[in-house]
Amino acid sequence: MPLAVYILGLSVFALGTSEFMLTGLLPAIADDMSVSIPQAGLLISAFAIGMVVGAPLLAVATLRLPRRTTLIALITVFGVGQVAGALAPNYALLFASRIVSALACAGFWAVGAAVAIAMVPVNARARAMAVMIGGLSIANVLGVPLGALLGDGLGWRSAFWAVGAASVIALVGILTRIPHIPLPAEKPRLRRELRIYRDPQVLFSVAITALAAGGVFCAFSYLKPLLTDVAHVDAGWVPAVLGLFGVGALIGTTIGGRVADAHLFGVLLGGITASTVFLVALALFASTPAVAITLAFLIGCSAFFTAPALNARMFNVGGAAPTLAGATTTSSFNLGNTAGPWLGGIVISANLGYAATAWAGAAMTVLALALVAASLRLHKSHSRVVARSAVPTGSASTASTASAEPEHTPAAARAQC
């Protein structure tokens, strides 16, 4: 595996840390900026909005630009966004810095994945993507807890400075280790690719991904105040709990990635059901420290257990649009990351308490389950129609083959979570 791929993984570590670290910094930011915790939570939504908009736009806009130059520009803009956040004198400028950082983050994901795949042979693409996704997993395990520790010890702005420093290291690595990548020989035909959005299964996939992710982040975004104010966990333990969530996410991604190829709908139904159960349990037993901490780990497992299947499903139904399939999945996840904290903020503003965010999250995952069931029904109906129209009467073995829509994707697509 080329060293350049690990440089991209380091870059993703910085990106992922910035995206999720506000979970452990919300109370401090709210106090410093003189806003409520729900208002501070909108900073998480701001980043997600930037990802939602930026992923498809920048995936298309940068297709004809030199890859290495694009990566350099995007990681530079991202780092500047972190510095702007650290220096922001008011909430409005901090909000704007999050959107700018998110746009750069979305573009880096779109281009970085293409670069990683271009630098390795076909039979090493999965490993290359795994290295990049590993940066995101390590961000959840180490970056987010370390950000919370810095926030508690040196103030929330120090976490932004730390991510800015990581961006500089990533920039140096890109400058020195990323080679020139030839441009694509043929520009994709976007009009043809946009037709995938006429497919109801693509729309189902977008909605399921957004609701599944939103349900989890509706509660996770406010996990720190829930732990300290409801479960009465000492603030010093919060970084460890956030790290525990990250460990659960790493375990869930690993298991889900291995199972999703053979049992895609089973993973979706089982994983989202588990998330629903865990969220309900968190709402009911949030005041019990040991239970709340255990559930943080379990929610990390169940949420990321479904992530490979959610990605694989989008590549299955949107395979005719390779340029937009991955970007659409990224946008869908971040659409949920926008709606979840926003809904959680509404619940808190209504004086229903921090534990009620878990009830709201569970409501979102129940809707996701209903859509998975509808998607599965449509998939089976379509498979039967294909089997009847394509197979001569009496050819049972061929019918069996024709009726099965491929519920697998290349491992590289599965890993792009």
Coordinates of C-alpha atoms in Angstrom, one line a residue:
M1 CA 0.0 0.0 0.0
P2 CA 1.5 3.3 -1.0
L3 CA 2.4 5.7 1.7
A4 CA 0.3 8.3 0.0
V5 CA -2.8 6.3 0.9
Y6 CA -1.9 6.6 4.5
I7 CA -1.5 10.3 4.1
L8 CA -5.1 10.4 2.9
G9 CA -6.1 8.4 5.9
L10 CA -4.4 11.0 8.2
S11 CA -6.2 13.7 6.4
V12 CA -9.5 11.9 6.9
F13 CA -8.6 11.7 10.6
A14 CA -8.5 15.5 10.8
L15 CA -11.7 15.8 8.8
G16 CA -13.6 13.3 11.0
T17 CA -12.3 14.8 14.2
S18 CA -13.6 18.2 13.2
E19 CA -17.0 16.9 12.2
F20 CA -17.7 15.0 15.4
M21 CA -15.7 16.8 18.1
L22 CA -18.4 19.3 18.9
T23 CA -20.3 16.6 20.7
G24 CA -17.9 17.0 23.6
L25 CA -17.6 20.8 23.3
L26 CA -21.2 22.0 23.1
P27 CA -21.7 23.2 26.7
A28 CA -18.4 25.2 26.6
I29 CA -19.2 26.8 23.3
A30 CA -22.7 27.7 24.4
D31 CA -21.3 29.4 27.6
D32 CA -18.6 31.3 25.7
M33 CA -20.9 32.4 22.8
S34 CA -23.8 33.2 25.1
V35 CA -26.2 30.9 23.3
S36 CA -28.3 27.9 24.3
I37 CA -27.0 24.3 24.0
P38 CA -29.6 23.6 21.2
Q39 CA -28.2 26.7 19.3
A40 CA -24.7 25.4 19.8
G41 CA -25.9 22.0 18.5
L42 CA -26.8 23.7 15.2
L43 CA -23.1 24.0 14.6
I44 CA -23.1 20.3 14.1
S45 CA -26.0 20.7 11.7
A46 CA -24.1 23.5 9.9
F47 CA -21.2 21.1 9.1
A48 CA -23.6 18.4 8.0
I49 CA -25.4 20.9 5.7
G50 CA -22.1 21.8 4.1
M51 CA -21.4 18.1 3.5
V52 CA -24.9 17.5 2.1
V53 CA -24.5 20.3 -0.5
G54 CA -20.7 20.0 -1.0
A55 CA -20.4 16.3 -1.7
P56 CA -22.4 16.1 -5.0
L57 CA -21.4 19.6 -6.2
L58 CA -17.7 19.3 -5.7
A59 CA -17.7 15.7 -6.9
V60 CA -18.9 17.1 -10.2
A61 CA -17.1 20.4 -10.2
T62 CA -13.7 18.9 -9.7
L63 CA -13.8 16.1 -12.2
R64 CA -11.7 18.0 -14.8
L65 CA -9.3 19.5 -12.3
P66 CA -5.8 18.1 -11.4
R67 CA -6.4 15.8 -8.4
R68 CA -3.3 16.6 -6.5
T69 CA -3.8 20.4 -6.8
T70 CA -7.5 20.0 -5.8
L71 CA -6.5 18.0 -2.7
I72 CA -4.0 20.7 -1.7
A73 CA -6.5 23.5 -2.2
L74 CA -9.2 21.6 -0.2
I75 CA -7.1 20.7 2.8
T76 CA -5.8 24.3 2.9
V77 CA -9.3 25.7 2.9
F78 CA -10.3 23.2 5.6
G79 CA -7.4 24.2 7.8
V80 CA -8.2 27.9 7.3
G81 CA -11.7 27.1 8.4
Q82 CA -10.4 25.5 11.6
V83 CA -8.3 28.6 12.4
A84 CA -11.3 30.8 11.7
G85 CA -13.3 28.8 14.1
A86 CA -10.7 29.0 16.8
L87 CA -10.6 32.8 16.4
A88 CA -14.3 33.4 15.9
P89 CA -15.4 36.3 18.1
N90 CA -19.1 35.4 17.8
Y91 CA -21.5 32.7 17.0
A92 CA -22.3 33.8 13.5
L93 CA -18.7 33.7 12.4
L94 CA -18.2 30.3 14.1
F95 CA -21.3 29.1 12.2
A96 CA -19.9 30.3 8.9
S97 CA -16.5 28.7 9.5
R98 CA -18.2 25.4 10.0
I99 CA -20.0 25.6 6.7
V100 CA -16.7 26.5 4.9
S101 CA -14.9 23.6 6.6
A102 CA -17.6 21.2 5.7
L103 CA -17.6 22.2 2.0
A104 CA -13.9 21.5 1.9
C105 CA -14.3 18.3 3.8
A106 CA -17.0 17.1 1.3
G107 CA -14.8 17.9 -1.7
F108 CA -11.8 16.2 -0.1
W109 CA -13.8 13.0 0.4
A110 CA -14.9 13.0 -3.2
V111 CA -11.5 13.6 -4.7
G112 CA -9.5 11.7 -2.1
A113 CA -11.4 8.4 -2.7
A114 CA -10.7 8.7 -6.4
V115 CA -7.0 9.4 -5.8
A116 CA -6.6 6.4 -3.4
I117 CA -8.2 4.0 -5.9
A118 CA -6.1 5.4 -8.7
M119 CA -2.8 4.8 -6.9
V120 CA -3.4 1.0 -6.3
P121 CA -4.1 -2.0 -8.5
V122 CA -7.7 -3.2 -8.8
N123 CA -7.2 -6.0 -6.3
A124 CA -6.0 -3.5 -3.6
R125 CA -8.8 -1.0 -3.9
A126 CA -10.7 -2.3 -0.9
R127 CA -7.6 -2.0 1.3
A128 CA -7.0 1.5 0.1
M129 CA -10.5 2.5 1.0
A130 CA -10.2 0.7 4.3
V131 CA -7.2 2.9 5.1
M132 CA -9.2 6.1 4.4
I133 CA -12.2 4.9 6.4
G134 CA -9.8 3.9 9.1
G135 CA -8.9 7.5 9.6
L136 CA -12.6 8.3 10.3
S137 CA -12.9 5.4 12.7
I138 CA -9.7 6.5 14.6
A139 CA -11.2 10.0 14.7
N140 CA -14.1 8.7 16.6
V141 CA -11.9 6.5 18.9
L142 CA -9.2 9.1 19.6
G143 CA -9.8 12.5 18.0
V144 CA -13.2 13.2 19.5
P145 CA -12.2 12.2 23.0
L146 CA -9.0 14.1 22.8
G147 CA -10.9 17.2 21.5
A148 CA -13.1 16.9 24.6
L149 CA -10.1 16.6 26.9
L150 CA -8.5 19.7 25.3
G151 CA -11.8 21.5 25.6
D152 CA -12.1 20.8 29.3
G153 CA -8.4 21.6 30.0
L154 CA -7.6 24.5 27.7
G155 CA -10.9 25.7 26.4
W156 CA -12.9 24.7 23.4
R157 CA -10.9 26.8 21.0
S158 CA -7.8 24.6 21.6
A159 CA -9.6 21.7 19.9
F160 CA -10.0 23.8 16.8
W161 CA -6.3 24.7 16.9
A162 CA -5.3 21.0 17.2
V163 CA -7.3 20.1 14.2
G164 CA -5.8 23.0 12.3
A165 CA -2.3 21.6 13.2
A166 CA -3.4 18.1 12.0
S167 CA -4.4 19.8 8.7
V168 CA -1.0 21.3 8.3
I169 CA 0.6 17.9 8.8
A170 CA -1.8 16.4 6.2
L171 CA -1.0 19.3 3.8
V172 CA 2.8 18.6 4.1
G173 CA 2.1 14.9 3.4
I174 CA 0.0 15.7 0.3
L175 CA 2.6 18.1 -1.0
T176 CA 5.5 15.6 -0.6
R177 CA 3.8 12.2 -1.1
I178 CA 0.8 12.5 -3.4
P179 CA 1.8 11.9 -7.0
H180 CA 0.3 13.4 -10.1
I181 CA -2.9 11.6 -11.0
P182 CA -4.0 11.6 -14.7
L183 CA -7.4 13.2 -15.4
P184 CA -10.2 10.9 -16.4
A185 CA -10.2 10.2 -20.1
E186 CA -13.9 10.9 -20.5
K187 CA -16.1 13.2 -18.6
P188 CA -19.2 11.5 -17.2
R189 CA -22.5 12.4 -18.8
L190 CA -24.3 14.0 -15.9
R191 CA -27.7 14.2 -17.5
R192 CA -27.7 10.5 -17.9
E193 CA -26.5 10.0 -14.3
L194 CA -29.1 12.3 -12.9
R195 CA -31.8 9.9 -14.2
I196 CA -31.1 7.6 -11.2
Y197 CA -33.1 10.0 -9.1
R198 CA -36.3 8.9 -10.9
D199 CA -35.8 5.4 -9.4
P200 CA -38.0 5.1 -6.2
Q201 CA -35.4 2.7 -4.8
V202 CA -32.8 5.4 -4.9
L203 CA -35.1 7.7 -3.1
F204 CA -35.9 5.0 -0.6
S205 CA -32.2 4.6 0.0
V206 CA -31.6 8.3 0.5
A207 CA -34.5 8.5 3.1
I208 CA -33.5 5.3 4.9
T209 CA -29.9 6.5 5.3
A210 CA -30.9 10.0 6.5
L211 CA -33.4 8.7 9.0
A212 CA -31.0 5.9 10.3
A213 CA -28.1 8.4 10.8
G214 CA -30.4 11.2 12.1
G215 CA -31.9 9.0 14.7
V216 CA -28.6 8.2 16.2
F217 CA -27.1 11.7 16.0
C218 CA -30.3 13.2 17.5
A219 CA -29.2 11.7 20.8
F220 CA -25.4 11.4 20.2
S221 CA -25.1 15.2 19.5
Y222 CA -26.3 15.9 23.1
L223 CA -24.6 13.0 24.8
K224 CA -22.3 15.1 26.9
P225 CA -25.1 17.1 28.7
L226 CA -27.1 13.9 29.0
L227 CA -24.3 12.2 30.7
T228 CA -23.4 15.1 33.0
D229 CA -26.9 16.5 33.8
V230 CA -29.1 13.4 33.7
A231 CA -26.8 10.4 34.4
H232 CA -24.6 12.6 36.7
V233 CA -21.4 11.2 35.2
D234 CA -18.3 13.3 36.1
A235 CA -17.3 15.5 33.2
G236 CA -13.8 14.0 33.3
W237 CA -15.3 10.7 32.1
V238 CA -17.1 12.1 29.1
P239 CA -14.1 11.8 26.7
A240 CA -13.8 8.1 27.7
V241 CA -17.4 7.5 26.9
L242 CA -17.1 9.2 23.6
G243 CA -14.1 7.0 22.9
L244 CA -16.2 4.0 23.8
F245 CA -18.8 5.1 21.2
G246 CA -15.9 5.2 18.7
V247 CA -14.8 1.7 19.6
G248 CA -18.3 0.5 19.1
A249 CA -18.4 2.2 15.8
L250 CA -15.2 0.5 14.7
I251 CA -16.4 -2.9 15.8
G252 CA -19.8 -2.3 14.1
T253 CA -18.3 -1.2 10.8
T254 CA -16.0 -4.3 10.8
I255 CA -18.8 -6.8 11.4
G256 CA -21.3 -5.1 9.2
G257 CA -18.9 -4.9 6.3
R258 CA -18.3 -8.6 6.5
V259 CA -22.0 -9.6 6.7
A260 CA -23.7 -7.0 4.5
D261 CA -22.6 -8.6 1.2
A262 CA -24.6 -11.8 1.8
H263 CA -27.4 -10.4 4.0
L264 CA -27.9 -6.7 3.0
F265 CA -31.6 -6.3 4.0
G266 CA -31.0 -8.5 7.1
V267 CA -28.3 -6.1 8.2
L268 CA -30.5 -3.1 7.6
L269 CA -33.4 -4.5 9.5
G270 CA -31.4 -6.0 12.3
G271 CA -29.1 -3.0 12.8
I272 CA -31.7 -0.3 12.7
T273 CA -34.0 -2.3 15.0
A274 CA -31.1 -2.6 17.4
S275 CA -30.5 1.1 17.3
T276 CA -34.2 1.7 18.0
V277 CA -34.1 -0.6 21.0
F278 CA -30.9 1.0 22.4
L279 CA -32.3 4.5 21.9
V280 CA -35.5 3.6 23.8
A281 CA -33.4 2.1 26.5
L282 CA -31.3 5.2 26.8
A283 CA -34.5 7.3 27.1
L284 CA -35.8 5.1 29.8
F285 CA -32.6 4.5 31.8
A286 CA -30.5 7.7 31.1
S287 CA -30.3 8.5 34.8
T288 CA -28.4 5.3 35.5
P289 CA -24.7 6.0 34.7
A290 CA -23.6 2.4 34.0
V291 CA -26.5 1.8 31.7
A292 CA -26.1 5.1 29.9
I293 CA -22.4 4.4 29.3
T294 CA -23.0 0.9 28.1
L295 CA -25.7 2.1 25.7
A296 CA -23.3 4.7 24.2
F297 CA -21.1 1.8 23.2
L298 CA -24.0 -0.3 21.9
I299 CA -25.4 2.6 19.9
G300 CA -22.0 3.1 18.2
C301 CA -22.0 -0.6 17.3
S302 CA -25.5 -0.8 15.9
A303 CA -25.3 2.5 14.0
F304 CA -22.1 1.7 12.2
F305 CA -23.1 -1.9 11.8
T306 CA -25.7 -0.7 9.2
A307 CA -23.4 1.8 7.5
P308 CA -21.8 -0.7 5.1
A309 CA -25.2 -2.0 4.0
L310 CA -26.5 1.5 3.6
N311 CA -23.6 2.3 1.3
A312 CA -23.9 -1.0 -0.6
R313 CA -27.6 -0.5 -1.2
M314 CA -27.0 2.9 -2.8
F315 CA -24.3 1.5 -5.1
N316 CA -26.7 -1.4 -6.0
V317 CA -29.6 0.8 -7.0
G318 CA -27.5 3.8 -8.3
G319 CA -24.8 1.8 -10.1
A320 CA -25.6 3.5 -13.4
A321 CA -24.3 6.8 -11.9
P322 CA -20.9 6.0 -10.5
T323 CA -20.0 9.7 -10.2
L324 CA -23.1 10.5 -8.0
A325 CA -23.7 7.3 -6.1
G326 CA -20.9 7.8 -3.5
A327 CA -21.7 11.6 -3.3
T328 CA -25.4 10.8 -2.8
T329 CA -24.6 8.5 0.1
T330 CA -22.4 11.0 1.8
S331 CA -25.1 13.6 1.4
S332 CA -27.7 11.2 2.7
F333 CA -25.7 10.5 5.9
N334 CA -25.1 14.2 6.5
L335 CA -28.7 15.0 5.8
G336 CA -29.4 12.8 8.8
N337 CA -26.6 14.5 10.7
T338 CA -28.4 17.8 10.0
A339 CA -31.9 16.8 10.9
G340 CA -31.0 14.8 14.0
P341 CA -29.3 17.5 16.0
W342 CA -32.0 20.0 14.8
L343 CA -34.8 17.8 16.1
G344 CA -32.9 17.1 19.3
G345 CA -32.6 20.9 19.8
I346 CA -36.3 21.3 19.3
V347 CA -37.0 18.7 21.9
I348 CA -34.6 20.3 24.4
S349 CA -36.0 23.8 23.8
A350 CA -39.5 22.4 24.6
N351 CA -38.1 21.6 28.1
L352 CA -38.6 17.8 27.5
G353 CA -35.1 17.1 28.8
Y354 CA -31.9 15.7 27.3
A355 CA -33.2 12.1 27.6
A356 CA -36.1 13.0 25.3
T357 CA -33.6 13.3 22.4
A358 CA -33.3 9.5 22.5
W359 CA -37.1 9.2 22.1
A360 CA -37.0 11.5 19.1
G361 CA -34.1 9.6 17.6
A362 CA -36.0 6.3 18.1
A363 CA -39.0 7.8 16.2
M364 CA -36.7 8.5 13.3
T365 CA -35.2 5.0 13.2
V366 CA -38.8 3.5 13.3
L367 CA -39.6 5.5 10.2
A368 CA -36.3 4.1 8.7
L369 CA -37.5 0.6 9.4
A370 CA -40.8 1.2 7.7
L371 CA -39.0 2.4 4.6
V372 CA -36.6 -0.6 4.6
A373 CA -39.7 -2.9 4.7
A374 CA -41.3 -1.0 1.8
S375 CA -38.0 -1.1 -0.2
L376 CA -37.7 -4.8 0.4
R377 CA -41.2 -5.4 -0.8
L378 CA -40.6 -3.4 -3.9
H379 CA -37.3 -5.2 -4.5
K380 CA -39.0 -8.6 -4.2
S381 CA -41.8 -7.5 -6.5
H382 CA -39.3 -6.3 -9.1
S383 CA -37.3 -9.5 -8.9
R384 CA -40.4 -11.6 -9.6
V385 CA -41.3 -9.5 -12.6
V386 CA -37.8 -9.8 -14.0
A387 CA -37.8 -13.5 -13.4
R388 CA -41.2 -14.0 -15.2
S389 CA -40.2 -11.8 -18.2
A390 CA -36.7 -13.1 -18.7
V391 CA -36.9 -16.8 -18.1
P392 CA -38.6 -19.4 -20.4
T393 CA -41.2 -21.6 -18.6
G394 CA -39.6 -24.6 -17.0
S395 CA -36.1 -23.1 -16.6
A396 CA -36.1 -23.1 -12.9
S397 CA -32.4 -22.8 -12.4
T398 CA -32.2 -19.8 -14.6
A399 CA -35.2 -18.2 -12.9
S400 CA -33.4 -18.6 -9.6
T401 CA -30.5 -16.6 -11.0
A402 CA -32.5 -13.9 -12.7
S403 CA -34.7 -13.2 -9.7
A404 CA -31.8 -12.3 -7.5
E405 CA -30.8 -8.7 -7.7
P406 CA -27.1 -8.5 -6.8
E407 CA -27.0 -7.5 -3.1
H408 CA -23.3 -7.1 -3.1
T409 CA -20.9 -4.4 -4.2
P410 CA -17.2 -4.1 -4.6
A411 CA -15.6 -4.0 -1.2
A412 CA -14.3 -0.5 -1.9
A413 CA -17.9 0.7 -2.3
R414 CA -18.9 -1.1 0.9
A415 CA -16.2 0.6 2.8
Q416 CA -17.1 4.1 1.7
C417 CA -19.1 4.9 4.8

